[in-house]
Tab-separated table of C-alpha atoms in Angstrom:
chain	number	residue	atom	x	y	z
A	1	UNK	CA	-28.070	-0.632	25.039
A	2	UNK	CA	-26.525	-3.099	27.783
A	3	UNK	CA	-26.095	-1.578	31.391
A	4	UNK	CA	-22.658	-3.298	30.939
A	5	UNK	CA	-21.913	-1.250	27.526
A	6	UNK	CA	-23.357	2.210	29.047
A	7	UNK	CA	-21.123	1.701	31.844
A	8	UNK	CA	-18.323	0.993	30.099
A	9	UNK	CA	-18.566	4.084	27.788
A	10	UNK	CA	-19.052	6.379	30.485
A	11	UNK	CA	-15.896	5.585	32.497
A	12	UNK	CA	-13.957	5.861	29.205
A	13	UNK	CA	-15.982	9.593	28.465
A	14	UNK	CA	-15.401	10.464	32.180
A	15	UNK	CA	-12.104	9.004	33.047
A	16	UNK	CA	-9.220	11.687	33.484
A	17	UNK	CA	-6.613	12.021	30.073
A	18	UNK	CA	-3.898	11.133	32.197
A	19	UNK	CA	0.080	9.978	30.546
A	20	UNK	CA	2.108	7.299	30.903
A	21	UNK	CA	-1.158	4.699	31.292
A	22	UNK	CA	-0.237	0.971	31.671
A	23	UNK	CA	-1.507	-1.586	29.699
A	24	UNK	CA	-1.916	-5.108	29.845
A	25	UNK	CA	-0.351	-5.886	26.303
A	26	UNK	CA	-1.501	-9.572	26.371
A	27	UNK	CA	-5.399	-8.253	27.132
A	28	UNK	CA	-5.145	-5.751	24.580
A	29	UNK	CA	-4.135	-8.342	21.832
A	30	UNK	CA	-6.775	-10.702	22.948
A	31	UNK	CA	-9.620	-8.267	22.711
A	32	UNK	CA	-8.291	-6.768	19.856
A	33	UNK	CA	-8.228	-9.949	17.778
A	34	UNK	CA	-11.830	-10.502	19.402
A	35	UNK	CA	-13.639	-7.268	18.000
A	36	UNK	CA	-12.126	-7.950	14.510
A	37	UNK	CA	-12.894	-11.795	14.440
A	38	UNK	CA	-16.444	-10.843	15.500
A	39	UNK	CA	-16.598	-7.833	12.692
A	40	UNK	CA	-15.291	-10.032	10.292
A	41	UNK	CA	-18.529	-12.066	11.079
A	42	UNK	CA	-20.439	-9.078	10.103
A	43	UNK	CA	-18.642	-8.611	7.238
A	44	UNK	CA	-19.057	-12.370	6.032
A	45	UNK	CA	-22.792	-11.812	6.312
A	46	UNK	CA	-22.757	-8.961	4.271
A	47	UNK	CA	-25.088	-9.826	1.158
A	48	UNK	CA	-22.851	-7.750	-1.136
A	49	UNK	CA	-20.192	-8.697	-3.844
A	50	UNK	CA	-17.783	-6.350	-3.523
A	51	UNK	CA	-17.483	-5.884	-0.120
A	52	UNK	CA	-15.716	-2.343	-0.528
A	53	UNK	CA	-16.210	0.390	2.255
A	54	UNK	CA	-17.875	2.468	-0.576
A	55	UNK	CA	-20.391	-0.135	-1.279
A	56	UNK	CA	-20.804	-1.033	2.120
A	57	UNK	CA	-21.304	2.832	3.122
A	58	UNK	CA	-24.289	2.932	0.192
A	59	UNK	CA	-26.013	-0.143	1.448
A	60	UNK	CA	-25.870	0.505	5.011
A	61	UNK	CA	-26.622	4.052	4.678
A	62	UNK	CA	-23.150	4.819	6.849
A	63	UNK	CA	-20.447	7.439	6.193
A	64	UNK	CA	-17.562	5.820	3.567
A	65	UNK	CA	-14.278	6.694	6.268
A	66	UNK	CA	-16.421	4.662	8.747
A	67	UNK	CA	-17.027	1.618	6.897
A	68	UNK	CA	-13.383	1.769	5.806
A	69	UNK	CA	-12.025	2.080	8.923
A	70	UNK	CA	-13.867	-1.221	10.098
A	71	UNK	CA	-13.153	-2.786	6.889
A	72	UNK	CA	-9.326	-2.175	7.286
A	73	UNK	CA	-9.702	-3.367	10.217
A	74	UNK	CA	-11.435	-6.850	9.762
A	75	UNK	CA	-8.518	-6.925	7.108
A	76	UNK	CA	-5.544	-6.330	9.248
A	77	UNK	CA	-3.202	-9.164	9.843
A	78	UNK	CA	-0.235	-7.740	11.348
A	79	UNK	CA	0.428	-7.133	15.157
A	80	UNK	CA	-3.132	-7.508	17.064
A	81	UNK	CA	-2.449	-4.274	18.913
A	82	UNK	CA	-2.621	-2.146	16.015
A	83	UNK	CA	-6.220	-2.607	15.712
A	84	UNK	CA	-6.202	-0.183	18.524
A	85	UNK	CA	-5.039	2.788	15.982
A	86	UNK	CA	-7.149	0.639	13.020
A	87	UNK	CA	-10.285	0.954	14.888
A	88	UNK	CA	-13.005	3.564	14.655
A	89	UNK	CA	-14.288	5.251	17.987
A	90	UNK	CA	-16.757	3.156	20.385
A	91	UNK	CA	-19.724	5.304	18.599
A	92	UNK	CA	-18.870	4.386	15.313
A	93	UNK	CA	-18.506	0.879	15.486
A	94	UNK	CA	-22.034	0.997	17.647
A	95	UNK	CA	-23.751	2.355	14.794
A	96	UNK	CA	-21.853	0.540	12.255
A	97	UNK	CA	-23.635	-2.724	14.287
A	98	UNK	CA	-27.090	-0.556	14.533
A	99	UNK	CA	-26.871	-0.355	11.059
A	100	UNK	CA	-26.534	-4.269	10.046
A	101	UNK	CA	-29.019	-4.933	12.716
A	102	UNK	CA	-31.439	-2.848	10.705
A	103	UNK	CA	-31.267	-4.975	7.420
A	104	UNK	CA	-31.281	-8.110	8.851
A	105	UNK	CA	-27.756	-9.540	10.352
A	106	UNK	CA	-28.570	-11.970	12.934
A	107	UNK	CA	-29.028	-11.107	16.728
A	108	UNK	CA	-26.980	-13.238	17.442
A	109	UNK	CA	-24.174	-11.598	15.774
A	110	UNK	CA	-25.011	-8.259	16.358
A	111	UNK	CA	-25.408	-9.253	20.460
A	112	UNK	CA	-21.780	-10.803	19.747
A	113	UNK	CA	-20.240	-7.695	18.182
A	114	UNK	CA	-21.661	-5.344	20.433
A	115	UNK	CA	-19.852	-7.504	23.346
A	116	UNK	CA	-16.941	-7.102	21.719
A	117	UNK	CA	-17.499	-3.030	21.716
A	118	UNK	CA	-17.732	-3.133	25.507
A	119	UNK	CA	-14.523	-4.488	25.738
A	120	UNK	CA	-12.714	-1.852	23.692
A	121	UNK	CA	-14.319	0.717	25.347
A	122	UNK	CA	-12.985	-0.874	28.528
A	123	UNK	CA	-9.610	-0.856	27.019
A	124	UNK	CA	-10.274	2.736	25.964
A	125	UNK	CA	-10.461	3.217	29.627
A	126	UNK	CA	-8.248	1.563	30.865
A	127	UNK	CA	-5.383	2.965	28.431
A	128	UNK	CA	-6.162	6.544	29.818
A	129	UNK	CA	-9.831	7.175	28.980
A	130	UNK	CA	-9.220	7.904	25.554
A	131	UNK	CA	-8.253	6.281	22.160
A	132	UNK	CA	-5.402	8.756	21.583
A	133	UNK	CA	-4.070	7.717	25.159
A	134	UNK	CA	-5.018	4.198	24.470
A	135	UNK	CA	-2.636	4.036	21.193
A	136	UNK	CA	0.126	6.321	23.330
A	137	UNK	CA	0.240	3.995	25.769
A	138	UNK	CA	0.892	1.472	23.572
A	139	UNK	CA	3.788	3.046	21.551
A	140	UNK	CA	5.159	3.500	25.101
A	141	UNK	CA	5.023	-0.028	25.809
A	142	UNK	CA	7.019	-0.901	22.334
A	143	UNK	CA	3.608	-2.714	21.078
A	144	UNK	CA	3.427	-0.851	17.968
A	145	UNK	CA	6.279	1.617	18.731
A	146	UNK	CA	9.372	1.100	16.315
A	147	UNK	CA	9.662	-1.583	14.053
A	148	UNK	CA	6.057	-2.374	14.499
A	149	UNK	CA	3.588	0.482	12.948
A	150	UNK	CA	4.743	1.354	9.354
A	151	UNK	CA	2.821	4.722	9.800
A	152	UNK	CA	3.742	5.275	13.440
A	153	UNK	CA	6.135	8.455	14.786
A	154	UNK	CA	8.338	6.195	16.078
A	155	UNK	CA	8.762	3.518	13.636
A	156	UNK	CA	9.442	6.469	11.484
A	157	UNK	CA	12.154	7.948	13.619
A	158	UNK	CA	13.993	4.559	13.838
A	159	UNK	CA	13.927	4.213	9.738
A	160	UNK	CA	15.056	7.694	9.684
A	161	UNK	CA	18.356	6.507	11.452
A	162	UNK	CA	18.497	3.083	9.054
A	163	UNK	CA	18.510	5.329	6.339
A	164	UNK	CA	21.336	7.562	7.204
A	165	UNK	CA	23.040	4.844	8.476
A	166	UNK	CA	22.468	3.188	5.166
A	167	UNK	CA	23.317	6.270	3.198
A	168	UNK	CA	26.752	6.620	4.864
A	169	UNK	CA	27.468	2.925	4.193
A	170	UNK	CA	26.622	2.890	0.651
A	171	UNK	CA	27.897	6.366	-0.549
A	172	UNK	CA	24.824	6.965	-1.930
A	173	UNK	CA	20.912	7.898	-1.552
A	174	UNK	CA	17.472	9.351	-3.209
A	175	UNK	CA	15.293	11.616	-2.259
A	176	UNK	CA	12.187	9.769	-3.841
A	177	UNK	CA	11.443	6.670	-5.062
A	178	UNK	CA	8.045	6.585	-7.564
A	179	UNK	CA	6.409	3.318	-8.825
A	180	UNK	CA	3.242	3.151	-10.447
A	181	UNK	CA	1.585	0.101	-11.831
A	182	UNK	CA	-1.743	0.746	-14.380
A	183	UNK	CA	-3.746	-3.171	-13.932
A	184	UNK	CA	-6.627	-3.357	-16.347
A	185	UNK	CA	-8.169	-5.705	-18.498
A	186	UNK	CA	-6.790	-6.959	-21.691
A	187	UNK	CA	-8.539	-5.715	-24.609
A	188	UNK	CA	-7.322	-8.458	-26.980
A	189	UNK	CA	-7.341	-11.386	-24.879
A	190	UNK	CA	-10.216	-12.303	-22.618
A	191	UNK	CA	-9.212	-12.969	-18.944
A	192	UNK	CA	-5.811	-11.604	-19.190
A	193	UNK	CA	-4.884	-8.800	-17.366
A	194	UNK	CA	-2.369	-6.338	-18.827
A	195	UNK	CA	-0.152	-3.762	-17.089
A	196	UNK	CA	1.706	-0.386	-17.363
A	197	UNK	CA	4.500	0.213	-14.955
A	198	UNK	CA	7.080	3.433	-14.649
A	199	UNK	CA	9.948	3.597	-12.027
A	200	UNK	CA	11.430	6.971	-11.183
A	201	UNK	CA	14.557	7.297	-8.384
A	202	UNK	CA	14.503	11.063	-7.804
A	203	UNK	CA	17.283	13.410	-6.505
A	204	UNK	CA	19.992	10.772	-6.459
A	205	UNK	CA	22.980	11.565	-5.442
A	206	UNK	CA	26.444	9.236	-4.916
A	207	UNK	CA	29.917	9.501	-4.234
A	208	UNK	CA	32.102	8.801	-6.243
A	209	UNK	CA	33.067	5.426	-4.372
A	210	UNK	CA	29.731	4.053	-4.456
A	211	UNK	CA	28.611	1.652	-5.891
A	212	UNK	CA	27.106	2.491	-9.404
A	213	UNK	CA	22.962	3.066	-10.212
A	214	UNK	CA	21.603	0.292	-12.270
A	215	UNK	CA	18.298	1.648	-14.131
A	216	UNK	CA	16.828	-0.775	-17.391
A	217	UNK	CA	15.672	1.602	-20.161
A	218	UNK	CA	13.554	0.130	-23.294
A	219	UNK	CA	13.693	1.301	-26.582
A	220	UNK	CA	11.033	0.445	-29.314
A	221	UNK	CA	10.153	-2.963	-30.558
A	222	UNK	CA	12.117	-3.731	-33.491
A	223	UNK	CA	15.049	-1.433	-32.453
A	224	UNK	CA	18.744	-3.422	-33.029
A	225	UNK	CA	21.577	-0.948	-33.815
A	226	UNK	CA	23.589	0.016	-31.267
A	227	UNK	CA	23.987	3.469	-32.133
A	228	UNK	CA	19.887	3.952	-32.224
A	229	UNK	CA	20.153	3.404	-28.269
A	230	UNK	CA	22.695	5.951	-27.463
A	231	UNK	CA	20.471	7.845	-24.544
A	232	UNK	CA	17.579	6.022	-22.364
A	233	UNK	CA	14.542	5.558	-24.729
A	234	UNK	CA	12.475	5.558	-22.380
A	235	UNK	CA	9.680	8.493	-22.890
A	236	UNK	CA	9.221	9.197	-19.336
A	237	UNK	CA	13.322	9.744	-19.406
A	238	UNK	CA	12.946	11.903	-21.711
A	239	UNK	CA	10.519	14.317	-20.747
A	240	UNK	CA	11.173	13.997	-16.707
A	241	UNK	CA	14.971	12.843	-16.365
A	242	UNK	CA	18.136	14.241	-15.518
A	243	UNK	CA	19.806	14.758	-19.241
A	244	UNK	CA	22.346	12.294	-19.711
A	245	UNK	CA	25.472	12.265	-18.266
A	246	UNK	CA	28.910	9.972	-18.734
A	247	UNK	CA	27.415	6.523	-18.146
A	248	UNK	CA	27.970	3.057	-19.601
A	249	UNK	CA	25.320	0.401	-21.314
A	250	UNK	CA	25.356	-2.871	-21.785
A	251	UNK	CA	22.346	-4.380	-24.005
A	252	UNK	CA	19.808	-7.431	-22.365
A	253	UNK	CA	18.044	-8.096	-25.384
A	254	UNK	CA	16.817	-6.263	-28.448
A	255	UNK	CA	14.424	-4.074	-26.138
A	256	UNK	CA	16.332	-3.340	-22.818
A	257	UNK	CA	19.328	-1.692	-22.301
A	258	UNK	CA	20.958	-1.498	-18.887
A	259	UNK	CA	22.068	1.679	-18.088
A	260	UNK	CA	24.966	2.566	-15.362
A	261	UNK	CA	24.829	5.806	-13.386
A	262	UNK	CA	28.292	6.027	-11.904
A	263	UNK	CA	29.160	8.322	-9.019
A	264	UNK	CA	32.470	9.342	-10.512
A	265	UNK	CA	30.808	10.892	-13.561
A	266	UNK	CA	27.930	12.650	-11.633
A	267	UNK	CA	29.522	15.266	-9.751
A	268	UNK	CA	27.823	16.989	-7.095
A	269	UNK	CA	24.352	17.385	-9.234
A	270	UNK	CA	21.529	14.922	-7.956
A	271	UNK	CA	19.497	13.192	-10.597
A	272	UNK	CA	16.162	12.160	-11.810
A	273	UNK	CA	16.678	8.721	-13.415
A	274	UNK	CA	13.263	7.458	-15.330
A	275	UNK	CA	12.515	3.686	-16.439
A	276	UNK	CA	8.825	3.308	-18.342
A	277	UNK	CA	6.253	3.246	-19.480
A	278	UNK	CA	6.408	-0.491	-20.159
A	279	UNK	CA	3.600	-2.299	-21.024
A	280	UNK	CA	3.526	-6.238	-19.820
A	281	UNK	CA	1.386	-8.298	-21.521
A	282	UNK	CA	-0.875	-11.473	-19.729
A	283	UNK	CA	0.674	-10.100	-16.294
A	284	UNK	CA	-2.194	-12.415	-14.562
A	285	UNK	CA	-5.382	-14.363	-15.680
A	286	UNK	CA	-8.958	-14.678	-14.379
A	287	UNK	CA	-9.450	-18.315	-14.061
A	288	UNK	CA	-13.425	-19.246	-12.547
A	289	UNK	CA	-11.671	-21.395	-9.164
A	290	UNK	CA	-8.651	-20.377	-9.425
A	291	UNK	CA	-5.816	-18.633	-7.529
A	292	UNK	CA	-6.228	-14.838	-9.016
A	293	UNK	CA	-3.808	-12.524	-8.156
A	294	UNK	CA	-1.713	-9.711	-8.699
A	295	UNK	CA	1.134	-8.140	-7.117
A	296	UNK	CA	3.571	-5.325	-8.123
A	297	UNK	CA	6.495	-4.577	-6.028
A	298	UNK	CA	8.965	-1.757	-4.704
A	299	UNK	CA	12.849	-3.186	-4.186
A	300	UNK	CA	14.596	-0.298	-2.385
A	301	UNK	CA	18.189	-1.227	-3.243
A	302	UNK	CA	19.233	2.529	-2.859
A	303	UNK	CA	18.313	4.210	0.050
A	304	UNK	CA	15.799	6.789	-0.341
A	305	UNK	CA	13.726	9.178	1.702
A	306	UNK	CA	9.878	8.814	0.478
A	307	UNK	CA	8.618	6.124	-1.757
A	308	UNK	CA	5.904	6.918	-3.307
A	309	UNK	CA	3.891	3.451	-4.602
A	310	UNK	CA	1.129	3.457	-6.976
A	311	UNK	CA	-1.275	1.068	-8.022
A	312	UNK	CA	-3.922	1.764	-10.763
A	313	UNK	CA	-6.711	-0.875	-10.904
A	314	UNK	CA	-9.227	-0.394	-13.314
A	315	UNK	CA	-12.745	0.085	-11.665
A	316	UNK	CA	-14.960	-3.170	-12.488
A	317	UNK	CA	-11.771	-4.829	-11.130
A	318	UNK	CA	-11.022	-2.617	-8.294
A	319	UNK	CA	-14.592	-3.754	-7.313
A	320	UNK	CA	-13.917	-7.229	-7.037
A	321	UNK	CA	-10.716	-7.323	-5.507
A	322	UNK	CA	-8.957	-7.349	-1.560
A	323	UNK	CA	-6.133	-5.427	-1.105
A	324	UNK	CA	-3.256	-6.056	0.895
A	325	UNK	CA	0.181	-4.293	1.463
A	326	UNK	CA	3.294	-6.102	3.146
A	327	UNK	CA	6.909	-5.140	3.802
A	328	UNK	CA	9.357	-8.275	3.184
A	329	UNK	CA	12.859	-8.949	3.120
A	330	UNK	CA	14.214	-8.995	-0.081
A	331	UNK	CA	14.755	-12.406	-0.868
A	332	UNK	CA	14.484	-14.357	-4.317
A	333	UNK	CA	10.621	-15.647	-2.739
A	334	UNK	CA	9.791	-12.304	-2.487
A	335	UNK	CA	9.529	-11.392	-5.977
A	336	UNK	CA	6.335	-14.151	-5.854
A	337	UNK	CA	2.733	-13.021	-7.325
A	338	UNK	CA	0.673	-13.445	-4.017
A	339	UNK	CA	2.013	-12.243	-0.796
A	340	UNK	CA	0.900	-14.733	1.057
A	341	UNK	CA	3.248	-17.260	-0.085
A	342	UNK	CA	5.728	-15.064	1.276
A	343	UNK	CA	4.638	-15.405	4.687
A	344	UNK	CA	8.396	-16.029	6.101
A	345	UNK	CA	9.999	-13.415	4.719
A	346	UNK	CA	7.426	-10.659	5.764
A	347	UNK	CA	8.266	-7.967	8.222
A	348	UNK	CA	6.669	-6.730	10.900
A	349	UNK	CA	3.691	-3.667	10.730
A	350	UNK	CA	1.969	-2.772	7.333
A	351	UNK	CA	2.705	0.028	4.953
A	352	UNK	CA	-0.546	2.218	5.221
A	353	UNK	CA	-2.317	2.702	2.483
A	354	UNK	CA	-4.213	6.117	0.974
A	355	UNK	CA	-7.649	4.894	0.769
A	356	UNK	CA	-9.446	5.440	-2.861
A	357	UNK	CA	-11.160	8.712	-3.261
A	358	UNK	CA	-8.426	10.724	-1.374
A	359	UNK	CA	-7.162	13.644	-2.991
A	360	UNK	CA	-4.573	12.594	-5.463
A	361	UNK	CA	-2.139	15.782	-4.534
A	362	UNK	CA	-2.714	15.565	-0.994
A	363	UNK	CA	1.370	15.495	0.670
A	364	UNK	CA	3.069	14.976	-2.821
A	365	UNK	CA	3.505	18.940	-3.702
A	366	UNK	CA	6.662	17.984	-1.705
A	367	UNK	CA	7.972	14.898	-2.543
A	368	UNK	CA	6.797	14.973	-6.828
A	369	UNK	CA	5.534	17.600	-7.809
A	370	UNK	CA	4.969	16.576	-11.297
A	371	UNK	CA	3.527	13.228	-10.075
A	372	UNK	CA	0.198	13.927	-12.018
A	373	UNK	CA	1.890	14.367	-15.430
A	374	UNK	CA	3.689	11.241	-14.707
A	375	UNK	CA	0.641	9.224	-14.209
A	376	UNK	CA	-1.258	11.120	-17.436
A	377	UNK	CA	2.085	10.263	-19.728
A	378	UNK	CA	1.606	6.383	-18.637
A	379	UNK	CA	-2.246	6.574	-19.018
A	380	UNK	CA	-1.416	7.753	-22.648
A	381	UNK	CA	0.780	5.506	-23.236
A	382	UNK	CA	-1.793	2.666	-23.153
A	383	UNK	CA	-4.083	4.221	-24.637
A	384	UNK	CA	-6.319	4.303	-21.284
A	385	UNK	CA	-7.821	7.180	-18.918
A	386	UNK	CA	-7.524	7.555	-15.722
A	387	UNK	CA	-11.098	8.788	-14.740
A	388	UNK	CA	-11.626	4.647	-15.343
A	389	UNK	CA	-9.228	3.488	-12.644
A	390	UNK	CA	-9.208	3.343	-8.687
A	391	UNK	CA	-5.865	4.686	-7.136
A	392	UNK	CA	-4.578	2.835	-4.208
A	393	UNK	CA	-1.137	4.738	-3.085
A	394	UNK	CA	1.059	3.767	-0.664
A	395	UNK	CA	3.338	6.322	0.556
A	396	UNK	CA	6.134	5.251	3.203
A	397	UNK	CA	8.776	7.690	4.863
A	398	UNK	CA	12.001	6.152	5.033
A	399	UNK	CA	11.408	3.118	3.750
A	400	UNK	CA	13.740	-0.625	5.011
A	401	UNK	CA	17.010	-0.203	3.391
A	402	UNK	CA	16.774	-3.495	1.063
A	403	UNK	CA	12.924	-4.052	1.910
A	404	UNK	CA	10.705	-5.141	-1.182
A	405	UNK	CA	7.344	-3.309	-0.487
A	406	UNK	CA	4.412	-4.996	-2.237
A	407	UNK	CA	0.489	-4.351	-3.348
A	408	UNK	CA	-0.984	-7.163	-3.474
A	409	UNK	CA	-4.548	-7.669	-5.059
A	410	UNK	CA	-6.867	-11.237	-4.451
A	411	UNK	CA	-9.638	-11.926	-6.760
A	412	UNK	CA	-12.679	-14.452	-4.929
A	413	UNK	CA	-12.162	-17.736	-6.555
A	414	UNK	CA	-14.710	-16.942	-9.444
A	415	UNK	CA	-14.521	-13.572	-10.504
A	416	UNK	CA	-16.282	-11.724	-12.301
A	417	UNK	CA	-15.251	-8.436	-12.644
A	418	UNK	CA	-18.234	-5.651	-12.101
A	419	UNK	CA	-18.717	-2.575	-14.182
């Protein structure tokens, strides 16, 4: 250990946990974007394929929330400062850089990375001697305050007002939105991927001067009479959905039906409105140097109080696969495949994501509490199991009135899918 790095950690152990620390926002960024430019070296060297915090955590012989934590970090590409909440401790990024050192990386990039260390452990002091302070600090100076950290007290505070504001605009609102996607391989068509996808809008309510709920129901293929599509077909409406109510429908073809929940008709009952499960067919393909993606997407057109996102990805490839999760205004680019197309229409911060292996119930007693019979009614559906598939759930309080919220998954130019 460097006399400069042992100094540097003891001032930040030693220094007083004093508030309303100032920081020098510019030096922040710049060291921020330093330590993940030179952990992304690491990462790079990595002789592993998938380079998943799991895997990583195996081969290194590290805890999995650590090398998660520095993988989400080497990931991030939002506001530089955020890093700063991103970021394991000083310690764990030291052994995280023991760790490579022992099977092999380069001195020169573990001498690099540990450089980098120093530095945020100078921050660490510098923002009030601890990371805690360090991120507080921060919020105080606006840098990822509101508007800027998805996940953030703050940021959630100033949605909080968007949404009543929004609510009192619009006449209406929903307590919960729920989307889950299922992404797996196809079983009749090799390199196709195929996908399940539900929608539910939960406890909506609207007055009668609102503007109406559009939800598209499917009924079987093959289905053409008019009369055979009297109520949503959809099996999740069905079993989970409000019972119907005095609504209009207008057919889009001979499998959709769009149905019209109108605020005059409601009366002071909220709803649970249900679209799904719908399987898509060829939804992406695995080309060998190609441009593989995926994305599936959240429009919040109504405002609502907790969406709840789900994506599914079966395991082999889960394994081979990036992750990335954007806000974006909701334009017609937006509805593109890979987000980073997008670029311009992307808003500030990223949506956190709930990191594979969490509990699945953990903070959704409250918000769905049939969530799990949701997900085992669209597993059924395709005939699949979830004990196969990696969850990767993105839960947002509040969500941006007339945001599009998107998972987006990138496949390495020649995939192959492990499992």
């Amino acid at each position: 250990m460097t006399a400069a790095r042992t100094d540097a950690r003891t001032q930040a152990r030693s220094a007083p946990l004093t508030t309303g620390a100032r920081v020098d926002l510019e030096r922040v960024r710049s060291q921020c974007e330093r330590i993940r430019a030179e952990f992304r070296r690491l990462y790079d060297w990595i002789p592993l394929r998938p380079l998943t915090g799991e895997a990583v955590a195996r081969w290194a012989e590290l805890k999995g929330p650590l090398c998660r934590r520095v993988l989400a970090a080497v990931q991030h590409r939002g506001e530089p400062a955020e890093l700063a909440r991103i970021l394991p401790g000083v310690d764990g990024l030291e052994l995280f850089v023991a760790a490579l050192e022992r099977r092999g990386c380069p001195p020169e990039l573990c001498q690099a990375a540990r450089g980098a260390v120093a530095a945020f452990a100078e921050l660490i002091h510098e923002g009030g001697g601890s990371q805690r302070r360090l991120v507080a600090a921060l919020r105080e100076a606006a840098a990822i305050g509101p508007g800027a950290a998805e996940g953030g007290a703050d940021g959630t505070a100033v949605r909080a007002r968007m949404h009543e504001a929004a609510s009192t605009l619009t006449g209406s609102a929903c307590d919960a939105m729920v989307v889950v996607t299922i992404l797996y391989r196809s079983r009749e068509r090799s390199g196709d991927l195929d996908s399940i996808g539900a929608l539910g809008q939960l406890g909506y309510r609207a007055r009668p001067d609102a503007a109406p709920l559009m939800a598209k129901h499917y009924a079987p293929v093959g289905v053409e009479d008019e009369t055979e599509l009297a109520g949503p077909a959809d099996s999740l409406h069905q079993r989970f959905g409000t019972p119907d109510l005095a609504i209009t429908r207008a057919r889009i073809d001979e499998r959709r039906v769009l149905t019209t929940y109108d605020g005059r008709h409601m009366g002071e009952r909220p709803i649970d409105v249900w679209s799904g499960p719908v399987r898509n067919r060829g939804v992406s393909r695995l080309e060998p140097g190609g441009d593989n993606g995926y994305g599936t997407l959240a429009a919040v057109r109504t405002p609502v109080r907790t969406l709840v996102h789900d994506l599914w990805v079966e395991a082999p490839l889960a394994n081979s696969s990036v992750l990335r999760a954007g806000a974006y205004r909701a334009t017609p680019d937006a509805f593109g495949t890979i987000d980073y197309k997008q670029w311009y229409d992307r808003l500030p911060g990223e949506p956190r994501i709930l990191l594979p292996g969490a509990d699945l119930l953990a903070g959704l007693e409250r918000i769905h509490p049939r969530h799990v019979e949701v997900l085992d009614h669209c597993f059924e559906a395709g005939d699949l199991r979830r004990e196969g598939f990696v969850c990767h759930r993105c839960v947002v309080e509040f969500p941006i009135w007339m945001a599009i919220y998107r998972l987006t998954l990138e496949f390495p130019p020649t995939v192959e899918p492990r499992g």
